[in-house]
């Protein structure tokens, strides 16, 4: 064992006091520490200053995000970034606040300089003057040569189409962060933008949307809103096989370039985020479910003459003819008692599970987030089964309704809606109805436009099918006199590719003596839309005898 | 004026024996200090509502006595340095006690004493004295075994540390203990004792952590930034990033004006923002050069006192610089420590000038006896003979 030397004894008696190696070790340690500081400084220098650039004690100059472009399925621009300038001031460096404000007011608008004088006299070191100056304004401010003012270049979102696709695109805030719609989705999914190739300078996000279709739909819906003096009007064009949303528009909407408009009540996408009682268009489900379950066959005769009594509730048919209807006639004449009897024959449980299979009992989810939550009675009694057969007592977002109908006519499989493009071949979704039922549904859709309530949706040369719906709007303690009309259409009916849903909220009769039912507003609107978009979608009109070119020689 | 080696005047003798590179480096740092103060002054003055160049003018004013101290102290003979050290230490302790009597509290600490309308931080001066005194005691321990030199050195450390902890000034205490430990190591004591001393130092730190809430909070905030307000550290780091390699330019800082101690403890961050990281790296090299030059001179001397005192003063200078820089770049928890010659503050500046003056004086080349070893024949039992050669 080594002896611990007494405290007062030097380390090594034979060596020099204050041994040289210790001095060397200590000085090297000190120099090593200096090297460590240098290394830390170097690593700090390699860090890129983005977020922490330009900050004062009170406030940090925020930097706007650069966003990917948004394009439609064919690469047409829907949203992009431009360069604007943000102007801010350091009040401590402002020599003369009055003079500064006076000179700035010559370049900027009057409301831009309201309250600026007080801000520039404040004790802080940072005040915004204006965000979003045009290059011309920025150059003018710069040329004023005022001290204490600073300009930074920032990206700002522009939507060349204005309101056209706003309900899908959403909009951004002043810092270029997505606040709604696809813009919000992009922020939540940073891997979404397509990688930039050598040619394209900016990354971009491609949507399933077709700008031409979107424009046509938006315009037709706008015409409809004006013609029928409706509170709101909207439409959806859906690819029934892939679930891609080709277009979606709803009025009133807003111009995303003026994001403050979005704050006005009722300008949101009500056909996605609100739920409605849809009315008779819901009969598509009652009929399809009855056929698919075997509760009724196409040629069965159903009693539509006797009023249907259920407790205190009695259901009459207004426009029934004085005979029993086949299932197809129930569809084309839109018989409430007939649909209710079909639903009762099918059964309550089966109706509920059918709605669930179609995705109508839960909010539907897409890139725009969840739709409105459907509203239905908690305790589903037979009377609810009856009313649900013709679309009352159950509220769904029209968007979800359109998606559910796609399953009935595309051959019978469920589709998952999306706003992003899908490649052609996909595994078919869950089967909802048999192919035979789907074929029967197509036949009835077509028959309804050929000689039923949807006659005004006819488009010469195109085999269009559809179903009307006129729903009384719920009001306090019952139903109001206002209606919401809709028309769900598909084309071409031999092999439906696209579904068009038109919804008109509180339409007025077009002229005295005319009616405000779906067949008179929603159906012709759907027809007008299909007439415009079918050629763009590459669907050739079928030649029929009465339209064949006449020999003119 | 032309200087010749044949000239035997005090100035000429000084000029030819002083380490002119070391002196030049110190003077350069002092000059940079004035420049930096010119850039940092307006923001700091704005905050207290003074005229923009208030701090710059005061800094330059303090540079006059500082330069005087630097040059005159560097002319002192080692014997006078020793006496000077004793005077500084005893005077410093006395003033620190007077500070307690005056009881002027600033930022929760009693560090300042007012003499003739001038507020002075006596601990800054006492530090240099303490190191010289300790070096003297350790140097003597090798020569005079009849004196309880180590016991005296421990008592001196205890007294000084107690005065500092009472203020409280944990940063300075840590610095002083660190330098004392370094001297203990250099003096050649057994490594076993050095190990014990490190343990004792660590124990003292743990004790401070548990007994002083502000120490605890600072350490916690360093180790776990989420546990509290790290505004100072964050802002300092932002300043380094903002400045980049070349800086935003003098007076153009936008981040550091938000720092409460921008012109004292966080002057390094201000320099980084306004003058850039390359300049910071140059400063690091300059400080490291001074330390290296001092140690070089110390290792060339054969006088234990000069070796220890010079190394001690260099350690004081080096550790203080390193701690300040490390705090600025977020390598250590924040503590109030000035960056020698660059931080604003009269006491800090003049005391540091005095310290470097004394170091320059000790580092002067002078004729001295060759290495003197005590030839102590070992007896069979290993105990040292009492017949040493006394010098």
PDB file of N, CA and C in Angstrom, chain B residues 26-42 53 55-64 267 271 275 279 340-344 349:
ATOM      1  N   UNK B  26      -2.372  42.788 -25.215  1.00  0.00           N
ATOM      2  CA  UNK B  26      -3.249  43.372 -24.188  1.00  0.00           C
ATOM      3  C   UNK B  26      -3.740  44.745 -24.634  1.00  0.00           C
ATOM      4  N   UNK B  27      -2.806  45.560 -25.143  1.00  0.00           N
ATOM      5  CA  UNK B  27      -3.203  46.898 -25.600  1.00  0.00           C
ATOM      6  C   UNK B  27      -4.197  46.805 -26.754  1.00  0.00           C
ATOM      7  N   UNK B  28      -3.996  45.807 -27.635  1.00  0.00           N
ATOM      8  CA  UNK B  28      -4.920  45.629 -28.765  1.00  0.00           C
ATOM      9  C   UNK B  28      -6.322  45.300 -28.256  1.00  0.00           C
ATOM     10  N   UNK B  29      -6.387  44.425 -27.266  1.00  0.00           N
ATOM     11  CA  UNK B  29      -7.708  44.060 -26.719  1.00  0.00           C
ATOM     12  C   UNK B  29      -8.365  45.275 -26.079  1.00  0.00           C
ATOM     13  N   UNK B  30      -7.550  46.091 -25.371  1.00  0.00           N
ATOM     14  CA  UNK B  30      -8.123  47.291 -24.756  1.00  0.00           C
ATOM     15  C   UNK B  30      -8.682  48.226 -25.824  1.00  0.00           C
ATOM     16  N   UNK B  31      -7.960  48.322 -26.927  1.00  0.00           N
ATOM     17  CA  UNK B  31      -8.399  49.178 -28.027  1.00  0.00           C
ATOM     18  C   UNK B  31      -9.703  48.645 -28.637  1.00  0.00           C
ATOM     19  N   UNK B  32      -9.758  47.332 -28.825  1.00  0.00           N
ATOM     20  CA  UNK B  32     -10.982  46.713 -29.349  1.00  0.00           C
ATOM     21  C   UNK B  32     -12.135  46.970 -28.385  1.00  0.00           C
ATOM     22  N   UNK B  33     -11.796  46.935 -27.071  1.00  0.00           N
ATOM     23  CA  UNK B  33     -12.820  47.213 -26.064  1.00  0.00           C
ATOM     24  C   UNK B  33     -13.447  48.576 -26.281  1.00  0.00           C
ATOM     25  N   UNK B  34     -12.623  49.578 -26.569  1.00  0.00           N
ATOM     26  CA  UNK B  34     -13.141  50.925 -26.802  1.00  0.00           C
ATOM     27  C   UNK B  34     -14.015  50.950 -28.049  1.00  0.00           C
ATOM     28  N   UNK B  35     -13.556  50.258 -29.088  1.00  0.00           N
ATOM     29  CA  UNK B  35     -14.300  50.200 -30.353  1.00  0.00           C
ATOM     30  C   UNK B  35     -15.674  49.558 -30.155  1.00  0.00           C
ATOM     31  N   UNK B  36     -15.671  48.428 -29.435  1.00  0.00           N
ATOM     32  CA  UNK B  36     -16.913  47.703 -29.188  1.00  0.00           C
ATOM     33  C   UNK B  36     -17.858  48.564 -28.355  1.00  0.00           C
ATOM     34  N   UNK B  37     -17.294  49.251 -27.386  1.00  0.00           N
ATOM     35  CA  UNK B  37     -18.116  50.108 -26.533  1.00  0.00           C
ATOM     36  C   UNK B  37     -18.772  51.206 -27.366  1.00  0.00           C
ATOM     37  N   UNK B  38     -18.037  51.705 -28.341  1.00  0.00           N
ATOM     38  CA  UNK B  38     -18.587  52.729 -29.234  1.00  0.00           C
ATOM     39  C   UNK B  38     -19.814  52.193 -29.976  1.00  0.00           C
ATOM     40  N   UNK B  39     -19.744  50.896 -30.356  1.00  0.00           N
ATOM     41  CA  UNK B  39     -20.845  50.301 -31.109  1.00  0.00           C
ATOM     42  C   UNK B  39     -22.007  49.915 -30.207  1.00  0.00           C
ATOM     43  N   UNK B  40     -21.695  49.457 -28.988  1.00  0.00           N
ATOM     44  CA  UNK B  40     -22.748  48.928 -28.118  1.00  0.00           C
ATOM     45  C   UNK B  40     -23.395  50.015 -27.278  1.00  0.00           C
ATOM     46  N   UNK B  41     -22.718  51.151 -27.168  1.00  0.00           N
ATOM     47  CA  UNK B  41     -23.180  52.190 -26.251  1.00  0.00           C
ATOM     48  C   UNK B  41     -24.581  52.737 -26.558  1.00  0.00           C
ATOM     49  N   UNK B  42     -24.889  53.099 -27.807  1.00  0.00           N
ATOM     50  CA  UNK B  42     -26.174  53.774 -28.043  1.00  0.00           C
ATOM     51  C   UNK B  42     -27.381  52.978 -27.548  1.00  0.00           C
ATOM     52  N   UNK B  53     -23.673  58.309 -26.557  1.00  0.00           N
ATOM     53  CA  UNK B  53     -22.285  57.884 -26.358  1.00  0.00           C
ATOM     54  C   UNK B  53     -21.864  57.869 -24.889  1.00  0.00           C
ATOM     55  N   UNK B  55     -21.974  55.553 -22.536  1.00  0.00           N
ATOM     56  CA  UNK B  55     -21.167  54.418 -22.096  1.00  0.00           C
ATOM     57  C   UNK B  55     -19.788  54.419 -22.763  1.00  0.00           C
ATOM     58  N   UNK B  56     -19.747  54.852 -23.994  1.00  0.00           N
ATOM     59  CA  UNK B  56     -18.458  54.919 -24.679  1.00  0.00           C
ATOM     60  C   UNK B  56     -17.531  55.897 -23.982  1.00  0.00           C
ATOM     61  N   UNK B  57     -18.073  57.072 -23.646  1.00  0.00           N
ATOM     62  CA  UNK B  57     -17.243  58.093 -23.003  1.00  0.00           C
ATOM     63  C   UNK B  57     -16.734  57.610 -21.656  1.00  0.00           C
ATOM     64  N   UNK B  58     -17.630  56.960 -20.887  1.00  0.00           N
ATOM     65  CA  UNK B  58     -17.198  56.451 -19.583  1.00  0.00           C
ATOM     66  C   UNK B  58     -16.135  55.373 -19.771  1.00  0.00           C
ATOM     67  N   UNK B  59     -16.330  54.537 -20.775  1.00  0.00           N
ATOM     68  CA  UNK B  59     -15.362  53.465 -21.022  1.00  0.00           C
ATOM     69  C   UNK B  59     -13.990  54.060 -21.315  1.00  0.00           C
ATOM     70  N   UNK B  60     -13.976  55.061 -22.173  1.00  0.00           N
ATOM     71  CA  UNK B  60     -12.705  55.689 -22.536  1.00  0.00           C
ATOM     72  C   UNK B  60     -12.089  56.368 -21.311  1.00  0.00           C
ATOM     73  N   UNK B  61     -12.953  56.945 -20.504  1.00  0.00           N
ATOM     74  CA  UNK B  61     -12.476  57.605 -19.281  1.00  0.00           C
ATOM     75  C   UNK B  61     -11.781  56.594 -18.370  1.00  0.00           C
ATOM     76  N   UNK B  62     -12.369  55.410 -18.236  1.00  0.00           N
ATOM     77  CA  UNK B  62     -11.774  54.373 -17.387  1.00  0.00           C
ATOM     78  C   UNK B  62     -10.490  53.827 -17.990  1.00  0.00           C
ATOM     79  N   UNK B  63     -10.352  53.997 -19.311  1.00  0.00           N
ATOM     80  CA  UNK B  63      -9.157  53.436 -19.940  1.00  0.00           C
ATOM     81  C   UNK B  63      -7.898  54.189 -19.527  1.00  0.00           C
ATOM     82  N   UNK B  64      -8.057  55.443 -19.091  1.00  0.00           N
ATOM     83  CA  UNK B  64      -6.875  56.219 -18.682  1.00  0.00           C
ATOM     84  C   UNK B  64      -6.228  55.610 -17.437  1.00  0.00           C
ATOM     85  N   UNK B 267     -21.491  40.987 -23.749  1.00  0.00           N
ATOM     86  CA  UNK B 267     -20.827  41.799 -24.773  1.00  0.00           C
ATOM     87  C   UNK B 267     -20.354  40.933 -25.943  1.00  0.00           C
ATOM     88  N   UNK B 271     -20.844  41.613 -29.875  1.00  0.00           N
ATOM     89  CA  UNK B 271     -19.736  41.630 -30.842  1.00  0.00           C
ATOM     90  C   UNK B 271     -20.052  40.680 -31.990  1.00  0.00           C
ATOM     91  N   UNK B 275     -20.146  42.446 -35.356  1.00  0.00           N
ATOM     92  CA  UNK B 275     -18.860  42.329 -36.056  1.00  0.00           C
ATOM     93  C   UNK B 275     -18.652  40.958 -36.695  1.00  0.00           C
ATOM     94  N   UNK B 279     -14.674  37.735 -36.589  1.00  0.00           N
ATOM     95  CA  UNK B 279     -14.044  38.623 -35.616  1.00  0.00           C
ATOM     96  C   UNK B 279     -14.013  37.965 -34.245  1.00  0.00           C
ATOM     97  N   UNK B 340     -12.870  40.088 -19.943  1.00  0.00           N
ATOM     98  CA  UNK B 340     -11.792  41.030 -19.654  1.00  0.00           C
ATOM     99  C   UNK B 340     -11.579  42.054 -20.775  1.00  0.00           C
ATOM    100  N   UNK B 341     -11.526  43.311 -20.392  1.00  0.00           N
ATOM    101  CA  UNK B 341     -11.234  44.470 -21.261  1.00  0.00           C
ATOM    102  C   UNK B 341     -12.361  44.835 -22.226  1.00  0.00           C
ATOM    103  N   UNK B 342     -13.301  43.927 -22.475  1.00  0.00           N
ATOM    104  CA  UNK B 342     -14.348  44.234 -23.442  1.00  0.00           C
ATOM    105  C   UNK B 342     -15.646  44.644 -22.752  1.00  0.00           C
ATOM    106  N   UNK B 343     -15.968  43.983 -21.624  1.00  0.00           N
ATOM    107  CA  UNK B 343     -17.183  44.335 -20.912  1.00  0.00           C
ATOM    108  C   UNK B 343     -17.060  45.738 -20.353  1.00  0.00           C
ATOM    109  N   UNK B 344     -18.211  46.418 -20.326  1.00  0.00           N
ATOM    110  CA  UNK B 344     -18.222  47.746 -19.731  1.00  0.00           C
ATOM    111  C   UNK B 344     -18.164  47.626 -18.209  1.00  0.00           C
ATOM    112  N   UNK B 349     -12.521  46.816 -15.641  1.00  0.00           N
ATOM    113  CA  UNK B 349     -11.495  47.243 -16.601  1.00  0.00           C
ATOM    114  C   UNK B 349     -10.182  47.582 -15.899  1.00  0.00           C
TER     115      UNK B 349
END
